[in-house]
Amino acid sequence: MKALLIIAHGSRKKEYNEEIRELAADMAKSEFNRFDFVKCAFNQFAEPTFHEQLNELIESGATHIKVLPYFIAAGGHVSQDIPELINDAKANHPNIVIETTPHLGKFRGIIKMILDEVS
Amino acid sequence: MKALLIIAHGSRKKEYNEEIRELAADMAKSEFNRFDFVKCAFNQFAEPTFHEQLNELIESGATHIKVLPYFIAAGGHVSQDIPELINDAKANHPNIVIETTPHLGKFRGIIKMILDEVS
């Protein structure tokens, strides 16, 4: 089964984390969704952590997991922390396919999407 | 003249800030762009600041300025800092129309855009 795991920065502000959880839930229910699971995890300040969510997905039967760094641009989290998490995950779960997508700011459609909505 | 002003968090990491500047430049050149100016500013750690960029836009002739909080979710910057900047800007420039768009994470098209690119 296929999963999309959205990893976000996380915040001390509960509303921020809740917004990410709602995004994952809305994405799971979307008519455009082709994944069996869409879940989120946080780098800091909130639960679940990346490894917690990854383990839960694998226990639920996920065999192909795409990790989406839900970040505007590549600061230290995107260029260092998340690649380390992914490397650990691959080492710990050699039978699971784990891939990383570009971070959100690098999505090809973002310019058109923004201009469509603000014009 | 109409302007879009993208305000991002900013980072100590130069590459992060450069990525936002490139986004604004690519958006300005986009076939979907209907703004006379698309510029960016940073909340912290990088230049120009919001007020610097706002003043530059006004000096260049912008009369309608849409401010896009380029943030994943509503933490303290989106819910407090940026509204304060906007209120100051409106008080300082009563003849300029200054509006705020939703922050990036609340854009309606984001779920479809993501699922289109990762599926």
PDB file of C-alpha atoms in Angstrom:
ATOM      1  CA  MET A   1       0.000   0.000   0.000  1.00  0.00           C
ATOM      2  CA  LYS A   2       1.128   3.519  -0.795  1.00  0.00           C
ATOM      3  CA  ALA A   3       1.491   6.380   1.667  1.00  0.00           C
ATOM      4  CA  LEU A   4       2.253  10.085   1.529  1.00  0.00           C
ATOM      5  CA  LEU A   5       3.958  11.392   4.660  1.00  0.00           C
ATOM      6  CA  ILE A   6       4.000  15.174   4.990  1.00  0.00           C
ATOM      7  CA  ILE A   7       6.741  16.394   7.306  1.00  0.00           C
ATOM      8  CA  ALA A   8       6.340  19.943   8.607  1.00  0.00           C
ATOM      9  CA  HIS A   9       8.413  22.110  10.923  1.00  0.00           C
ATOM     10  CA  GLY A  10       5.994  22.094  13.861  1.00  0.00           C
ATOM     11  CA  SER A  11       5.308  24.984  16.213  1.00  0.00           C
ATOM     12  CA  ARG A  12       4.749  25.755  19.863  1.00  0.00           C
ATOM     13  CA  LYS A  13       1.459  27.198  18.645  1.00  0.00           C
ATOM     14  CA  LYS A  14      -1.165  24.426  18.613  1.00  0.00           C
ATOM     15  CA  GLU A  15      -3.171  26.017  15.777  1.00  0.00           C
ATOM     16  CA  TYR A  16      -0.180  25.721  13.446  1.00  0.00           C
ATOM     17  CA  ASN A  17       0.144  21.981  14.043  1.00  0.00           C
ATOM     18  CA  GLU A  18      -3.613  21.505  13.796  1.00  0.00           C
ATOM     19  CA  GLU A  19      -3.604  23.204  10.397  1.00  0.00           C
ATOM     20  CA  ILE A  20      -1.076  20.662   9.097  1.00  0.00           C
ATOM     21  CA  ARG A  21      -3.118  17.767  10.521  1.00  0.00           C
ATOM     22  CA  GLU A  22      -6.219  19.143   8.792  1.00  0.00           C
ATOM     23  CA  LEU A  23      -4.317  19.478   5.520  1.00  0.00           C
ATOM     24  CA  ALA A  24      -3.295  15.806   5.680  1.00  0.00           C
ATOM     25  CA  ALA A  25      -6.866  14.769   6.519  1.00  0.00           C
ATOM     26  CA  ASP A  26      -8.310  16.901   3.693  1.00  0.00           C
ATOM     27  CA  MET A  27      -5.743  15.508   1.298  1.00  0.00           C
ATOM     28  CA  ALA A  28      -6.605  11.930   2.290  1.00  0.00           C
ATOM     29  CA  LYS A  29     -10.271  12.659   1.493  1.00  0.00           C
ATOM     30  CA  SER A  30      -9.554  14.559  -1.740  1.00  0.00           C
ATOM     31  CA  GLU A  31     -10.940  13.307  -5.027  1.00  0.00           C
ATOM     32  CA  PHE A  32      -7.411  13.695  -6.419  1.00  0.00           C
ATOM     33  CA  ASN A  33      -5.834  11.372  -3.843  1.00  0.00           C
ATOM     34  CA  ARG A  34      -4.382   8.078  -5.083  1.00  0.00           C
ATOM     35  CA  PHE A  35      -2.579   7.145  -1.829  1.00  0.00           C
ATOM     36  CA  ASP A  36      -3.903   4.592   0.651  1.00  0.00           C
ATOM     37  CA  PHE A  37      -2.707   6.793   3.509  1.00  0.00           C
ATOM     38  CA  VAL A  38      -1.897  10.513   3.805  1.00  0.00           C
ATOM     39  CA  LYS A  39      -0.389  11.377   7.171  1.00  0.00           C
ATOM     40  CA  CYS A  40       1.720  14.129   8.716  1.00  0.00           C
ATOM     41  CA  ALA A  41       4.628  14.348  11.139  1.00  0.00           C
ATOM     42  CA  PHE A  42       6.587  17.167  12.751  1.00  0.00           C
ATOM     43  CA  ASN A  43      10.252  17.989  12.962  1.00  0.00           C
ATOM     44  CA  GLN A  44       9.943  19.826  16.283  1.00  0.00           C
ATOM     45  CA  PHE A  45       7.492  20.901  18.977  1.00  0.00           C
ATOM     46  CA  ALA A  46       4.664  18.536  18.025  1.00  0.00           C
ATOM     47  CA  GLU A  47       3.672  14.894  17.684  1.00  0.00           C
ATOM     48  CA  PRO A  48       3.920  12.524  15.952  1.00  0.00           C
ATOM     49  CA  THR A  49       7.592  12.595  15.075  1.00  0.00           C
ATOM     50  CA  PHE A  50       8.714  11.370  11.674  1.00  0.00           C
ATOM     51  CA  HIS A  51       9.818   7.978  13.024  1.00  0.00           C
ATOM     52  CA  GLU A  52       6.603   7.505  15.015  1.00  0.00           C
ATOM     53  CA  GLN A  53       4.457   8.204  11.972  1.00  0.00           C
ATOM     54  CA  LEU A  54       6.663   6.100   9.705  1.00  0.00           C
ATOM     55  CA  ASN A  55       6.406   3.113  12.044  1.00  0.00           C
ATOM     56  CA  GLU A  56       2.646   3.516  12.272  1.00  0.00           C
ATOM     57  CA  LEU A  57       2.330   3.590   8.486  1.00  0.00           C
ATOM     58  CA  ILE A  58       4.455   0.452   8.136  1.00  0.00           C
ATOM     59  CA  GLU A  59       2.414  -1.343  10.814  1.00  0.00           C
ATOM     60  CA  SER A  60      -0.719  -0.365   8.879  1.00  0.00           C
ATOM     61  CA  GLY A  61       0.675  -2.064   5.784  1.00  0.00           C
ATOM     62  CA  ALA A  62       2.378   0.754   3.835  1.00  0.00           C
ATOM     63  CA  THR A  63       5.139  -0.575   1.586  1.00  0.00           C
ATOM     64  CA  HIS A  64       5.816   2.526  -0.561  1.00  0.00           C
ATOM     65  CA  ILE A  65       6.178   5.780   1.356  1.00  0.00           C
ATOM     66  CA  LYS A  66       6.701   9.200  -0.244  1.00  0.00           C
ATOM     67  CA  VAL A  67       7.967  11.833   2.159  1.00  0.00           C
ATOM     68  CA  LEU A  68       7.039  15.435   1.331  1.00  0.00           C
ATOM     69  CA  PRO A  69       9.098  18.090   3.151  1.00  0.00           C
ATOM     70  CA  TYR A  70       6.370  20.679   3.721  1.00  0.00           C
ATOM     71  CA  PHE A  71       8.707  23.666   3.722  1.00  0.00           C
ATOM     72  CA  ILE A  72       8.732  26.957   1.832  1.00  0.00           C
ATOM     73  CA  ALA A  73      12.443  26.889   1.031  1.00  0.00           C
ATOM     74  CA  ALA A  74      15.553  24.867   1.767  1.00  0.00           C
ATOM     75  CA  GLY A  75      16.906  25.907   5.141  1.00  0.00           C
ATOM     76  CA  GLY A  76      18.692  23.519   7.496  1.00  0.00           C
ATOM     77  CA  HIS A  77      15.686  21.242   7.976  1.00  0.00           C
ATOM     78  CA  VAL A  78      15.266  20.474   4.285  1.00  0.00           C
ATOM     79  CA  SER A  79      18.944  20.203   3.449  1.00  0.00           C
ATOM     80  CA  GLN A  80      20.179  18.378   6.555  1.00  0.00           C
ATOM     81  CA  ASP A  81      17.688  17.154   9.176  1.00  0.00           C
ATOM     82  CA  ILE A  82      15.204  15.522   6.838  1.00  0.00           C
ATOM     83  CA  PRO A  83      17.793  13.742   4.651  1.00  0.00           C
ATOM     84  CA  GLU A  84      19.228  12.301   7.885  1.00  0.00           C
ATOM     85  CA  LEU A  85      15.807  11.091   8.980  1.00  0.00           C
ATOM     86  CA  ILE A  86      15.264   9.500   5.560  1.00  0.00           C
ATOM     87  CA  ASN A  87      18.643   7.765   5.626  1.00  0.00           C
ATOM     88  CA  ASP A  88      17.898   6.342   9.075  1.00  0.00           C
ATOM     89  CA  ALA A  89      14.466   5.233   7.908  1.00  0.00           C
ATOM     90  CA  LYS A  90      15.894   3.443   4.871  1.00  0.00           C
ATOM     91  CA  ALA A  91      18.499   1.691   7.021  1.00  0.00           C
ATOM     92  CA  ASN A  92      15.876   0.621   9.552  1.00  0.00           C
ATOM     93  CA  HIS A  93      13.336  -0.559   6.968  1.00  0.00           C
ATOM     94  CA  PRO A  94      15.233  -2.099   4.045  1.00  0.00           C
ATOM     95  CA  ASN A  95      12.080  -3.776   2.676  1.00  0.00           C
ATOM     96  CA  ILE A  96      10.072  -0.560   2.455  1.00  0.00           C
ATOM     97  CA  VAL A  97      10.412   1.824  -0.511  1.00  0.00           C
ATOM     98  CA  ILE A  98      11.008   5.295   0.931  1.00  0.00           C
ATOM     99  CA  GLU A  99      11.297   8.262  -1.432  1.00  0.00           C
ATOM    100  CA  THR A 100      11.488  12.014  -0.917  1.00  0.00           C
ATOM    101  CA  THR A 101       9.640  14.557  -3.052  1.00  0.00           C
ATOM    102  CA  PRO A 102      10.951  18.098  -3.580  1.00  0.00           C
ATOM    103  CA  HIS A 103      10.052  20.459  -0.736  1.00  0.00           C
ATOM    104  CA  LEU A 104       6.828  22.396  -1.257  1.00  0.00           C
ATOM    105  CA  GLY A 105       8.461  25.611  -2.515  1.00  0.00           C
ATOM    106  CA  LYS A 106      10.009  23.696  -5.420  1.00  0.00           C
ATOM    107  CA  PHE A 107       6.744  22.263  -6.724  1.00  0.00           C
ATOM    108  CA  ARG A 108       6.380  23.156 -10.383  1.00  0.00           C
ATOM    109  CA  GLY A 109       2.755  24.227 -10.081  1.00  0.00           C
ATOM    110  CA  ILE A 110       3.190  26.688  -7.235  1.00  0.00           C
ATOM    111  CA  ILE A 111       3.623  29.852  -9.331  1.00  0.00           C
ATOM    112  CA  LYS A 112       0.497  29.267 -11.399  1.00  0.00           C
ATOM    113  CA  MET A 113      -1.504  28.246  -8.328  1.00  0.00           C
ATOM    114  CA  ILE A 114      -0.537  31.412  -6.464  1.00  0.00           C
ATOM    115  CA  LEU A 115      -1.136  33.735  -9.399  1.00  0.00           C
ATOM    116  CA  ASP A 116      -4.505  32.109 -10.143  1.00  0.00           C
ATOM    117  CA  GLU A 117      -5.681  32.742  -6.593  1.00  0.00           C
ATOM    118  CA  VAL A 118      -4.329  36.248  -5.961  1.00  0.00           C
ATOM    119  CA  SER A 119      -5.008  37.863  -9.355  1.00  0.00           C
TER     120      SER A 119
ATOM    121  CA  MET B   1       0.008  50.082 -10.698  1.00  0.00           C
ATOM    122  CA  LYS B   2      -0.502  46.751  -8.961  1.00  0.00           C
ATOM    123  CA  ALA B   3       2.045  44.872  -6.887  1.00  0.00           C
ATOM    124  CA  LEU B   4       2.299  41.497  -5.195  1.00  0.00           C
ATOM    125  CA  LEU B   5       4.561  41.508  -2.147  1.00  0.00           C
ATOM    126  CA  ILE B   6       5.544  38.074  -0.884  1.00  0.00           C
ATOM    127  CA  ILE B   7       6.625  38.125   2.739  1.00  0.00           C
ATOM    128  CA  ALA B   8       8.605  35.110   3.928  1.00  0.00           C
ATOM    129  CA  HIS B   9      10.172  34.137   7.222  1.00  0.00           C
ATOM    130  CA  GLY B  10      13.788  34.580   6.201  1.00  0.00           C
ATOM    131  CA  SER B  11      16.697  32.420   7.307  1.00  0.00           C
ATOM    132  CA  ARG B  12      20.306  32.663   8.399  1.00  0.00           C
ATOM    133  CA  LYS B  13      20.924  30.322   5.467  1.00  0.00           C
ATOM    134  CA  LYS B  14      21.507  32.419   2.341  1.00  0.00           C
ATOM    135  CA  GLU B  15      20.192  29.720  -0.008  1.00  0.00           C
ATOM    136  CA  TYR B  16      16.784  29.884   1.664  1.00  0.00           C
ATOM    137  CA  ASN B  17      16.461  33.618   1.074  1.00  0.00           C
ATOM    138  CA  GLU B  18      17.787  33.279  -2.463  1.00  0.00           C
ATOM    139  CA  GLU B  19      15.116  30.699  -3.220  1.00  0.00           C
ATOM    140  CA  ILE B  20      12.394  33.184  -2.220  1.00  0.00           C
ATOM    141  CA  ARG B  21      13.978  35.926  -4.340  1.00  0.00           C
ATOM    142  CA  GLU B  22      14.069  33.549  -7.312  1.00  0.00           C
ATOM    143  CA  LEU B  23      10.432  32.642  -6.751  1.00  0.00           C
ATOM    144  CA  ALA B  24       9.432  36.314  -6.868  1.00  0.00           C
ATOM    145  CA  ALA B  25      11.515  36.870 -10.013  1.00  0.00           C
ATOM    146  CA  ASP B  26      10.053  33.767 -11.707  1.00  0.00           C
ATOM    147  CA  MET B  27       6.556  34.856 -10.738  1.00  0.00           C
ATOM    148  CA  ALA B  28       7.145  38.326 -12.188  1.00  0.00           C
ATOM    149  CA  LYS B  29       8.162  36.727 -15.504  1.00  0.00           C
ATOM    150  CA  SER B  30       5.370  34.142 -15.499  1.00  0.00           C
ATOM    151  CA  GLU B  31       2.832  34.085 -18.330  1.00  0.00           C
ATOM    152  CA  PHE B  32       0.152  33.983 -15.596  1.00  0.00           C
ATOM    153  CA  ASN B  33       1.317  37.209 -13.926  1.00  0.00           C
ATOM    154  CA  ARG B  34      -1.041  40.190 -14.063  1.00  0.00           C
ATOM    155  CA  PHE B  35       0.885  42.352 -11.550  1.00  0.00           C
ATOM    156  CA  ASP B  36       3.168  45.231 -12.546  1.00  0.00           C
ATOM    157  CA  PHE B  37       5.572  44.233  -9.780  1.00  0.00           C
ATOM    158  CA  VAL B  38       6.187  40.992  -7.884  1.00  0.00           C
ATOM    159  CA  LYS B  39       8.656  41.435  -5.050  1.00  0.00           C
ATOM    160  CA  CYS B  40       9.619  39.710  -1.812  1.00  0.00           C
ATOM    161  CA  ALA B  41      10.520  40.763   1.712  1.00  0.00           C
ATOM    162  CA  PHE B  42      11.633  38.953   4.848  1.00  0.00           C
ATOM    163  CA  ASN B  43      10.393  38.942   8.395  1.00  0.00           C
ATOM    164  CA  GLN B  44      13.792  38.140   9.897  1.00  0.00           C
ATOM    165  CA  PHE B  45      17.439  37.450   9.060  1.00  0.00           C
ATOM    166  CA  ALA B  46      17.373  38.880   5.521  1.00  0.00           C
ATOM    167  CA  GLU B  47      16.826  42.002   3.463  1.00  0.00           C
ATOM    168  CA  PRO B  48      14.751  43.748   2.348  1.00  0.00           C
ATOM    169  CA  THR B  49      12.385  44.113   5.284  1.00  0.00           C
ATOM    170  CA  PHE B  50       8.674  44.480   4.649  1.00  0.00           C
ATOM    171  CA  HIS B  51       8.743  48.254   5.133  1.00  0.00           C
ATOM    172  CA  GLU B  52      11.805  48.683   2.908  1.00  0.00           C
ATOM    173  CA  GLN B  53      10.183  46.734   0.082  1.00  0.00           C
ATOM    174  CA  LEU B  54       6.838  48.458   0.572  1.00  0.00           C
ATOM    175  CA  ASN B  55       8.436  51.898   0.331  1.00  0.00           C
ATOM    176  CA  GLU B  56      10.347  50.874  -2.773  1.00  0.00           C
ATOM    177  CA  LEU B  57       7.159  49.645  -4.440  1.00  0.00           C
ATOM    178  CA  ILE B  58       5.344  52.868  -3.614  1.00  0.00           C
ATOM    179  CA  GLU B  59       8.247  54.947  -4.936  1.00  0.00           C
ATOM    180  CA  SER B  60       8.093  52.885  -8.132  1.00  0.00           C
ATOM    181  CA  GLY B  61       4.422  53.815  -8.545  1.00  0.00           C
ATOM    182  CA  ALA B  62       2.509  50.933  -6.951  1.00  0.00           C
ATOM    183  CA  THR B  63      -0.921  52.041  -5.730  1.00  0.00           C
ATOM    184  CA  HIS B  64      -2.511  48.623  -5.023  1.00  0.00           C
ATOM    185  CA  ILE B  65      -0.381  46.220  -3.044  1.00  0.00           C
ATOM    186  CA  LYS B  66      -1.364  42.656  -2.181  1.00  0.00           C
ATOM    187  CA  VAL B  67       0.692  41.121   0.588  1.00  0.00           C
ATOM    188  CA  LEU B  68       1.042  37.337   0.510  1.00  0.00           C
ATOM    189  CA  PRO B  69       2.252  35.758   3.768  1.00  0.00           C
ATOM    190  CA  TYR B  70       4.424  32.993   2.354  1.00  0.00           C
ATOM    191  CA  PHE B  71       3.979  30.638   5.297  1.00  0.00           C
ATOM    192  CA  ILE B  72       2.906  27.010   5.553  1.00  0.00           C
ATOM    193  CA  ALA B  73       0.574  27.528   8.510  1.00  0.00           C
ATOM    194  CA  ALA B  74      -0.509  30.227  10.938  1.00  0.00           C
ATOM    195  CA  GLY B  75       2.078  30.498  13.694  1.00  0.00           C
ATOM    196  CA  GLY B  76       2.930  33.744  15.443  1.00  0.00           C
ATOM    197  CA  HIS B  77       4.232  35.450  12.305  1.00  0.00           C
ATOM    198  CA  VAL B  78       1.020  35.023  10.344  1.00  0.00           C
ATOM    199  CA  SER B  79      -1.362  35.728  13.199  1.00  0.00           C
ATOM    200  CA  GLN B  80       0.508  38.562  14.908  1.00  0.00           C
ATOM    201  CA  ASP B  81       3.661  40.011  13.328  1.00  0.00           C
ATOM    202  CA  ILE B  82       2.368  40.392   9.783  1.00  0.00           C
ATOM    203  CA  PRO B  83      -1.013  41.920  10.729  1.00  0.00           C
ATOM    204  CA  GLU B  84       0.943  44.468  12.796  1.00  0.00           C
ATOM    205  CA  LEU B  85       3.168  45.286   9.813  1.00  0.00           C
ATOM    206  CA  ILE B  86       0.090  45.666   7.608  1.00  0.00           C
ATOM    207  CA  ASN B  87      -1.640  47.954  10.103  1.00  0.00           C
ATOM    208  CA  ASP B  88       1.454  50.154  10.321  1.00  0.00           C
ATOM    209  CA  ALA B  89       1.707  50.233   6.531  1.00  0.00           C
ATOM    210  CA  LYS B  90      -1.925  51.269   6.133  1.00  0.00           C
ATOM    211  CA  ALA B  91      -1.505  54.024   8.721  1.00  0.00           C
ATOM    212  CA  ASN B  92       1.680  55.278   7.037  1.00  0.00           C
ATOM    213  CA  HIS B  93       0.263  55.125   3.496  1.00  0.00           C
ATOM    214  CA  PRO B  94      -3.432  56.063   3.615  1.00  0.00           C
ATOM    215  CA  ASN B  95      -3.579  56.650  -0.158  1.00  0.00           C
ATOM    216  CA  ILE B  96      -2.289  53.197  -1.065  1.00  0.00           C
ATOM    217  CA  VAL B  97      -4.603  50.170  -1.160  1.00  0.00           C
ATOM    218  CA  ILE B  98      -2.934  47.461   0.899  1.00  0.00           C
ATOM    219  CA  GLU B  99      -4.591  44.052   1.147  1.00  0.00           C
ATOM    220  CA  THR B 100      -3.511  40.724   2.606  1.00  0.00           C
ATOM    221  CA  THR B 101      -4.110  37.371   0.935  1.00  0.00           C
ATOM    222  CA  PRO B 102      -4.482  34.143   2.921  1.00  0.00           C
ATOM    223  CA  HIS B 103      -1.153  32.592   3.887  1.00  0.00           C
ATOM    224  CA  LEU B 104       0.155  30.011   1.417  1.00  0.00           C
ATOM    225  CA  GLY B 105      -1.056  26.953   3.344  1.00  0.00           C
ATOM    226  CA  LYS B 106      -4.650  28.168   3.048  1.00  0.00           C
ATOM    227  CA  PHE B 107      -4.661  28.526  -0.730  1.00  0.00           C
ATOM    228  CA  ARG B 108      -7.557  26.538  -2.149  1.00  0.00           C
ATOM    229  CA  GLY B 109      -5.513  24.946  -4.924  1.00  0.00           C
ATOM    230  CA  ILE B 110      -2.733  23.561  -2.770  1.00  0.00           C
ATOM    231  CA  ILE B 111      -4.157  20.062  -2.244  1.00  0.00           C
ATOM    232  CA  LYS B 112      -4.747  19.409  -5.938  1.00  0.00           C
ATOM    233  CA  MET B 113      -1.367  20.916  -6.854  1.00  0.00           C
ATOM    234  CA  ILE B 114       0.467  18.664  -4.389  1.00  0.00           C
ATOM    235  CA  LEU B 115      -1.410  15.502  -5.327  1.00  0.00           C
ATOM    236  CA  ASP B 116      -0.924  16.186  -9.053  1.00  0.00           C
ATOM    237  CA  GLU B 117       2.827  16.404  -8.581  1.00  0.00           C
ATOM    238  CA  VAL B 118       3.452  13.545  -6.125  1.00  0.00           C
ATOM    239  CA  SER B 119       1.062  10.912  -7.508  1.00  0.00           C
TER     240      SER B 119
END
